[in-house]
Amino acid sequence: MTERLDGPRAPRGGGDAARGSSPGPDDAAGSPAGPREESPSPADAGTTAGTAATGTTGDAAETTGAGADGDVHPALADVTPATSADPAERMAPAVEPEIATAGPAAPGVVRGPSRLGPSPTLAILFLLPGVVLLGAMVIYPIIYSIFRSLYDSTGDTFVGLENYGAIFSDSGTLTTIRNNLIWVVVAPAMVTVIGLIFAVLTERIRWATAFKLIVFMPMAVSLMASGVIFRLVYEQAPDRGVANAVITSVQGVFGSHNGFPDARPRENDQAPVAAQQGTVVTKQPAQPGKAVLIPLVGVKPADLATASAAKAAPQAGPGELAGTVWVDFTQGGGGRLNEVDATEKALEGLTVEAVQNGEVKATATTGADGTFRLSGLSAGDYVVRLPQSNFEAAFGGVSWLGPTLITPAIIGAFIWVWAGFSMVLIAAGLSAIPRDALEAARIDGATEWQVFRKITVPLLSPVLLVVFVTMIINTLKVFDLVFVIAPGSVQPQANVIALEMWRVAFGGGNNQGLGSALAIFLLILVLPFMIINIRRFRRDNQ
Amino acid sequence: MTTSTIAGAPRRGVLSRVTDRIGGGVIQALMVLIGVFWLVPTLGLFVVSIREEAANNSTGWWTAFTKPAEFTLKSYGDLLATGFTSSFWNTVAITVPATILVIGIAAMAAYAFAWMDFPGRDPLFLVVVGLLVVPIQIALIPIAKLYGALGIFGSIAGVVLFHVAFGLPFAIFLLRNFFVGIPASLLEAARMDGASEWRIFSTVVFPLAKPAIASLGIFQFLWVWNDLLVALVFADSDNQPMTKALQSQMRQFGTNIDILAPGAFLSLIIPLVLFFAFQRYFVQGMMAGSVK
């Protein structure tokens, strides 16, 4: 993965024997560099002998690679070796002219091309702009953030590790950590497996290049635009969102019928509940132990044909909120306002939530008599809310962007974006696997599945690992997709660390202490992969 | 692949050949399905963007194919009238310099790493490798403060500088790995002839590195063009690129899809064209930098 270009060459050119075998005028060029390479070369020779069978394998592969591949492939073939390790070394290297000419002649020594002249001072001049920028805008911020994370929101008071404590005690940030965990467990594995399946399948079709382009295309699209695309895909109404349209056309018409699209509270001051952005909420905060009345009107008589009579709320126990949701309307007149009368009908199957400070603390569903019981609540004031889902027409389609499905839905979009990356890398690795090994196994009577399990996957494992690790890093940093796809009201449920960092520091929170702590936390999560990268790079260059 | 299997294994019976044929058909169908699956979301965006607003609000975009009368470019016209063009030019003004600067600065550093000797070269390069995965979140707060002090917070220059800095590790990494593959003989010869390092760099190495520079360029271009987070923090509303302009419309998703859909589609046109034109370089850059 690391060295796209010298990766394949290093093993071939690194050993003296291999370099000697490279023909032509470049030999002369190789020799002056010789003494320099002497020290690394024994180690090189060792690894070369162990992994690549002969010095000529590479060149042979080069020709087959160039001949067999279509449009995308040369590029892939060129780079795969980069994906490192065994199969890679036998792989076709560069096919494009410039690189190809450079190829056999390359000294392949990563550490020490010959140094005739340039003084270190000159080197510093060449490095200066890059080093200054990296120092001022990457390294310095890391150090600054470490210190900043130990101070409070304004930066005046030293608070020690309090900000880090806040990360692990606040229920909001704990949700973000849980979400990131789900992301890391689910998304990289799925992207890798899907990429592997696609890569294997593309070998079976003639239009593989077209297929790869299609699946790969989302990588060129901004995550912002992808977000808009998937907001459209996930729209809840089956006659607008394509995901639900597909589901409903496959499943036929849903049978269940729980929504009461026309139900609404009375609009007067005496009504205990009011409509608010599509939901219905209690006007006065309720405390556990009390009964809650949620009278609604406007339900069509046809929808109430099978409804049973409403009952007054049962006595609520400690830590419970109990109440009734019913139609506060007696046909033909009569009945008392805002009280449960025997003639009035219950609303069954509605979702009821107890909300405190914008967070849902408990949910319940109303029974046949319209009563509900919200339990497990600590003391305090709650708003009882009937979420919007209750008032959407029945047969509403899957609520992809609702609080429960939001993370899986966004992971779906993530897979759409990244499957191409995974597929292309793995396909390049696949094309590097020696065909004769597979053929030999087949002739010996191995089934396709056995060949895949026992030969293909083990030979691919270095590439699979690279894809997997890259995806872990990407999922840890995921920001745009969550920010764009999750509607504002569901963002607390969909939140991830990278997004929370932005929200805390810039998106209204203005707490730079906590923001810095979150950024450092993110850096710590990425750190193991940074070390893996450095190690892999050093190993590949030894 | 399938054919070569059959040819290579003549002992196989008719039966297995038949199952191969059927299996091939199933795979073909499956792949077509997957391809459609991958295309439909983008197609949907496009169709929504060229449909009447009223039609979008009432029916799914896929019904439009039976009612071509609904197609209109009105949304695009309206969008351009809202000043979206200025955010398009902001995107260009951010992306082009950010790409060129990264290439120039990284090429110089990469040349030093590849072909010059100085103390601490290898450890310093390992630092660059380590920086490949640093999340940009780490720099948002400190750089916001720094920009505030320098008076460039909210400006295009600030956004460009940030992208350059965070593009450098990948760029140096990619180019350095290409440069070490350039034949030493070329450099030796030039040095023997008494060419200065700058001359070698600009007339020998840089032109030879065109494929790598193309890979880096396309990658960096797409990365900056598609960025949202940096713009969100560092670009004020006068200097905002398309991504940020679109994001500010997301809140009213549903009521303003007639702005969002064409906007999103316009923002992805140029990346898509570049992608199809240079996909092979794009792939190379991606492979070489998959640590990113």
Short mmCIF file of C-alpha atoms in Angstrom, two decimals, chain A residues 1-6 9 26 29 36 71-72 74-76 78-80 96 98-99 102 105-107 109-120 122-123 125-127 129-131 133-134 136-142 144-145 148 194 198 201-207 211 213-225 227-233 235 238-242 245 415-416 419 421 424-425 428 435 439 442-443 448 466 470 473-474 477 479-480 483-484 498 501-502 505-506 512 515-516 519-520 522-523 526 529-530 533-534 536-538 541, chain B residues 1-5 8-9 11-12 27-28 30-32 34-35 37-42 44-45 48 56-62 105 108-109 111-119 121-122 124-135 137-147 161-162 164-166 168-169 172-174 176-178 180-185 188 191-192 197-198 201 208 210-212 215 219 222 226-229 232-233 243 246-247 250 253 257 260-261 264 267-268 271-272 275-276 279-292:
data_model
loop_
_atom_site.label_atom_id
_atom_site.label_comp_id
_atom_site.label_asym_id
_atom_site.label_seq_id
_atom_site.Cartn_x
_atom_site.Cartn_y
_atom_site.Cartn_z
CA MET A 1 0.00 0.00 0.00
CA THR A 2 2.67 2.33 0.91
CA GLU A 3 4.83 2.56 -2.07
CA ARG A 4 2.87 2.46 -5.15
CA LEU A 5 5.87 2.62 -7.33
CA ASP A 6 8.90 1.25 -5.66
CA ARG A 9 10.70 -2.88 -7.36
CA ASP A 26 20.98 1.17 -16.78
CA ALA A 29 23.78 3.63 -13.46
CA ARG A 36 25.46 2.54 -0.70
CA ASP A 71 -9.20 0.10 -18.95
CA VAL A 72 -9.05 0.32 -15.24
CA PRO A 74 -3.36 -1.09 -15.81
CA ALA A 75 -3.77 1.52 -13.19
CA LEU A 76 -4.72 -1.07 -10.67
CA ASP A 78 0.40 -0.60 -11.31
CA VAL A 79 -0.51 0.09 -7.81
CA THR A 80 -1.40 -3.13 -6.20
CA GLU A 96 2.31 3.25 -18.15
CA GLU A 98 6.95 6.71 -18.01
CA ILE A 99 6.96 4.37 -15.13
CA ALA A 102 11.85 3.92 -15.08
CA ALA A 105 16.45 0.72 -13.97
CA ALA A 106 15.22 1.96 -10.63
CA PRO A 107 17.78 1.40 -7.97
CA VAL A 109 16.74 1.56 -2.77
CA VAL A 110 14.47 3.48 -0.62
CA ARG A 111 17.01 4.55 1.89
CA GLY A 112 19.95 5.81 -0.01
CA PRO A 113 20.05 6.89 -3.57
CA SER A 114 23.48 8.22 -4.30
CA ARG A 115 24.41 11.54 -2.78
CA LEU A 116 26.84 13.36 -4.89
CA GLY A 117 26.44 16.87 -4.00
CA PRO A 118 23.59 18.69 -2.40
CA SER A 119 24.38 20.09 0.98
CA PRO A 120 22.03 19.67 3.91
CA LEU A 122 19.94 23.10 0.37
CA ALA A 123 17.76 20.24 1.54
CA LEU A 125 15.46 25.07 1.74
CA PHE A 126 13.53 22.48 -0.24
CA LEU A 127 11.81 21.26 2.89
CA PRO A 129 7.66 25.49 3.08
CA GLY A 130 6.27 22.04 3.80
CA VAL A 131 7.81 21.72 7.22
CA LEU A 133 3.12 24.52 7.21
CA LEU A 134 2.99 21.08 8.80
CA ALA A 136 2.33 25.41 12.31
CA MET A 137 -0.92 23.87 11.19
CA VAL A 138 -0.75 20.22 12.18
CA ILE A 139 1.86 19.62 14.87
CA TYR A 140 1.35 22.81 16.82
CA PRO A 141 -2.44 22.34 16.92
CA ILE A 142 -1.97 18.86 18.39
CA TYR A 144 -2.13 23.23 21.68
CA SER A 145 -5.20 20.97 21.85
CA ARG A 148 -6.46 23.44 25.76
CA ILE A 194 -18.90 -6.37 -0.01
CA PHE A 198 -17.83 -7.51 -5.89
CA LEU A 201 -17.80 -11.34 -9.16
CA THR A 202 -16.27 -8.81 -11.53
CA GLU A 203 -13.85 -11.50 -12.66
CA ARG A 204 -16.84 -13.37 -14.02
CA ILE A 205 -18.26 -10.70 -16.26
CA ARG A 206 -17.07 -9.08 -19.45
CA TRP A 207 -18.20 -5.60 -18.54
CA PHE A 211 -19.25 -2.19 -13.34
CA LEU A 213 -16.76 2.59 -12.72
CA ILE A 214 -20.37 2.56 -11.58
CA VAL A 215 -19.64 1.26 -8.10
CA PHE A 216 -16.57 3.43 -7.79
CA MET A 217 -18.25 6.63 -8.91
CA PRO A 218 -19.70 7.70 -5.54
CA MET A 219 -16.14 8.26 -4.31
CA ALA A 220 -15.89 11.27 -6.58
CA VAL A 221 -19.12 12.75 -5.26
CA SER A 222 -18.95 14.93 -2.19
CA LEU A 223 -20.33 13.45 0.98
CA MET A 224 -22.54 16.51 1.14
CA ALA A 225 -24.14 15.64 -2.20
CA GLY A 227 -26.16 13.13 1.90
CA VAL A 228 -28.74 14.93 -0.23
CA ILE A 229 -28.97 11.86 -2.44
CA PHE A 230 -29.70 9.62 0.51
CA ARG A 231 -32.12 12.02 2.14
CA LEU A 232 -34.11 11.52 -1.05
CA VAL A 233 -33.64 7.76 -1.03
CA GLU A 235 -37.77 9.71 2.40
CA PRO A 238 -43.36 5.34 -0.09
CA ASP A 239 -44.57 7.42 -3.01
CA ARG A 240 -41.47 9.62 -2.75
CA GLY A 241 -38.59 7.76 -1.08
CA VAL A 242 -37.22 5.12 -3.39
CA ALA A 245 -41.12 2.41 -2.62
CA ILE A 415 -21.21 1.53 2.18
CA TRP A 416 -22.58 3.00 -1.03
CA ALA A 419 -17.66 -0.14 -1.58
CA PHE A 421 -12.74 1.78 -2.98
CA VAL A 424 -10.94 -1.76 -6.63
CA LEU A 425 -8.18 -2.40 -4.11
CA ALA A 428 -6.12 -5.37 -7.90
CA ARG A 435 -3.43 -18.05 -11.96
CA GLU A 439 -5.83 -23.70 -11.87
CA ARG A 442 -9.13 -26.75 -9.69
CA ILE A 443 -7.56 -29.52 -11.67
CA GLU A 448 -14.75 -23.06 -6.42
CA VAL A 466 -5.38 -2.56 4.36
CA THR A 470 -8.52 2.29 6.16
CA ILE A 473 -9.99 5.17 10.26
CA ASN A 474 -12.73 6.51 8.01
CA LYS A 477 -13.67 10.25 11.43
CA PHE A 479 -18.73 13.46 9.96
CA ASP A 480 -20.37 14.73 6.79
CA PHE A 483 -24.34 15.69 9.72
CA VAL A 484 -26.17 15.83 6.41
CA ALA A 498 -16.32 13.91 15.03
CA MET A 501 -16.63 17.83 18.43
CA TRP A 502 -17.86 20.30 15.86
CA ALA A 505 -16.86 23.82 19.72
CA PHE A 506 -18.54 25.57 16.79
CA GLN A 512 -13.49 24.85 23.31
CA GLY A 515 -14.12 20.40 22.01
CA SER A 516 -10.36 20.03 22.38
CA ALA A 519 -10.49 16.12 19.33
CA ILE A 520 -7.72 14.58 21.43
CA LEU A 522 -10.45 11.15 18.43
CA LEU A 523 -6.70 11.39 17.89
CA VAL A 526 -6.69 6.89 15.52
CA PHE A 529 -3.58 2.92 13.19
CA MET A 530 -0.98 5.63 12.90
CA ASN A 533 1.07 2.63 9.27
CA ILE A 534 4.50 3.66 10.46
CA ARG A 536 4.23 -1.18 7.92
CA PHE A 537 6.10 1.55 6.14
CA ARG A 538 9.33 0.78 7.97
CA ASN A 541 11.39 -0.22 3.43
CA MET B 1 -12.18 -16.49 -16.70
CA THR B 2 -15.01 -18.97 -16.92
CA THR B 3 -14.03 -20.01 -20.39
CA SER B 4 -10.43 -20.55 -19.45
CA THR B 5 -11.56 -22.72 -16.57
CA GLY B 8 -8.21 -25.84 -18.74
CA ALA B 9 -10.19 -28.69 -17.28
CA ARG B 11 -12.14 -33.70 -17.78
CA ARG B 12 -15.18 -31.84 -16.56
CA ILE B 27 -24.03 -13.73 -11.86
CA GLN B 28 -24.69 -11.50 -14.86
CA LEU B 30 -26.91 -10.15 -10.06
CA MET B 31 -24.25 -7.76 -11.26
CA VAL B 32 -26.74 -5.83 -13.35
CA ILE B 34 -26.07 -4.28 -8.14
CA GLY B 35 -25.08 -1.80 -10.82
CA PHE B 37 -28.66 -0.32 -7.18
CA TRP B 38 -25.55 1.84 -7.22
CA LEU B 39 -26.80 4.13 -9.97
CA VAL B 40 -30.34 4.72 -8.81
CA PRO B 41 -29.61 7.15 -5.94
CA THR B 42 -27.67 9.54 -8.18
CA GLY B 44 -32.91 10.01 -8.52
CA LEU B 45 -31.15 13.21 -7.56
CA VAL B 48 -35.64 15.38 -9.02
CA ASN B 56 -41.77 16.32 -6.76
CA ASN B 57 -44.00 17.09 -3.83
CA SER B 58 -46.76 14.78 -4.95
CA THR B 59 -45.18 11.75 -6.61
CA GLY B 60 -41.93 9.81 -6.75
CA TRP B 61 -39.31 10.81 -9.28
CA TRP B 62 -39.50 7.45 -11.01
CA ILE B 105 5.28 22.47 -1.84
CA MET B 108 9.97 20.14 -3.22
CA ALA B 109 9.81 18.38 0.13
CA TYR B 111 12.51 15.71 -3.69
CA ALA B 112 14.53 16.46 -0.57
CA PHE B 113 13.29 13.30 1.10
CA ALA B 114 14.06 11.17 -1.94
CA TRP B 115 17.28 12.55 -3.34
CA MET B 116 19.01 14.73 -0.80
CA ASP B 117 20.91 13.81 2.29
CA PHE B 118 20.38 15.62 5.53
CA PRO B 119 20.48 14.60 9.15
CA ARG B 121 15.77 12.53 7.14
CA ASP B 122 14.31 9.11 7.88
CA LEU B 124 11.28 13.12 9.75
CA PHE B 125 9.70 11.12 6.98
CA LEU B 126 8.21 8.72 9.51
CA VAL B 127 6.58 11.74 11.14
CA VAL B 128 5.02 12.56 7.76
CA VAL B 129 3.74 8.98 7.51
CA GLY B 130 2.29 9.31 10.99
CA LEU B 131 0.54 12.57 10.12
CA LEU B 132 -1.33 10.85 7.29
CA VAL B 133 -4.14 9.82 9.59
CA VAL B 134 -4.39 12.82 11.93
CA PRO B 135 -8.06 13.86 12.03
CA GLN B 137 -10.77 18.01 14.05
CA ILE B 138 -7.60 18.35 16.06
CA ALA B 139 -6.70 21.57 14.28
CA LEU B 140 -10.07 23.31 14.09
CA ILE B 141 -9.91 25.12 17.41
CA PRO B 142 -6.22 26.08 17.39
CA ILE B 143 -6.27 27.23 13.77
CA ALA B 144 -9.47 29.20 14.31
CA LYS B 145 -7.62 31.02 17.07
CA LEU B 146 -4.52 31.46 14.91
CA TYR B 147 -6.56 32.80 11.99
CA LEU B 161 -4.05 27.29 3.74
CA PHE B 162 -5.81 24.75 5.91
CA VAL B 164 -2.77 22.78 1.87
CA ALA B 165 -1.44 21.92 5.31
CA PHE B 166 -3.63 18.86 5.70
CA LEU B 168 0.73 17.82 2.54
CA PRO B 169 1.39 14.56 4.40
CA ILE B 172 4.72 14.32 0.24
CA PHE B 173 4.25 10.63 0.89
CA LEU B 174 2.95 9.93 -2.59
CA ARG B 176 8.50 10.90 -2.43
CA ASN B 177 7.61 7.28 -3.13
CA PHE B 178 7.47 8.09 -6.81
CA VAL B 180 12.79 7.33 -5.29
CA GLY B 181 11.81 5.19 -8.25
CA ILE B 182 13.32 7.59 -10.76
CA PRO B 183 16.57 6.18 -12.13
CA ALA B 184 19.53 7.47 -10.22
CA SER B 185 21.48 7.64 -13.48
CA GLU B 188 23.82 11.50 -11.49
CA ARG B 191 24.75 16.48 -11.27
CA MET B 192 27.92 15.58 -13.14
CA GLU B 197 19.53 20.97 -7.54
CA TRP B 198 16.74 23.34 -8.43
CA PHE B 201 14.22 19.21 -9.69
CA LEU B 208 9.20 12.70 -15.09
CA LYS B 210 3.76 13.67 -14.31
CA PRO B 211 1.72 10.53 -13.62
CA ALA B 212 2.22 10.83 -9.90
CA SER B 215 -2.77 11.29 -9.33
CA PHE B 219 -7.10 13.45 -5.51
CA LEU B 222 -11.63 16.22 -5.28
CA ASN B 226 -15.90 18.05 -1.75
CA ASP B 227 -14.90 19.28 1.69
CA LEU B 228 -17.60 20.45 4.04
CA LEU B 229 -16.09 20.57 7.52
CA LEU B 232 -18.10 25.09 7.76
CA VAL B 233 -15.59 26.35 10.30
CA THR B 243 -20.94 22.40 0.08
CA LEU B 246 -26.02 23.53 0.39
CA GLN B 247 -25.61 22.53 4.00
CA MET B 250 -30.53 21.24 4.62
CA PHE B 253 -35.15 19.70 3.57
CA ILE B 257 -35.68 20.33 -2.53
CA LEU B 260 -31.01 21.36 -2.92
CA ALA B 261 -31.32 18.88 -5.76
CA ALA B 264 -26.13 19.09 -5.19
CA SER B 267 -21.64 20.49 -7.20
CA LEU B 268 -20.97 16.93 -8.31
CA PRO B 271 -15.89 15.99 -9.87
CA LEU B 272 -17.71 13.39 -11.96
CA PHE B 275 -13.33 11.33 -12.36
CA PHE B 276 -14.31 9.81 -15.68
CA GLN B 279 -10.10 7.73 -13.36
CA ARG B 280 -6.91 5.82 -13.83
CA TYR B 281 -4.90 8.50 -12.06
CA PHE B 282 -7.59 8.73 -9.45
CA VAL B 283 -7.29 5.03 -8.80
CA GLN B 284 -3.53 5.30 -8.54
CA GLY B 285 -3.73 8.13 -6.07
CA MET B 286 -6.28 6.27 -4.01
CA MET B 287 -4.19 3.15 -3.92
CA ALA B 288 -1.02 4.92 -3.06
CA GLY B 289 -2.72 6.84 -0.34
CA SER B 290 -5.09 4.33 1.11
CA VAL B 291 -3.58 4.96 4.49
CA LYS B 292 -5.33 8.25 4.43
#
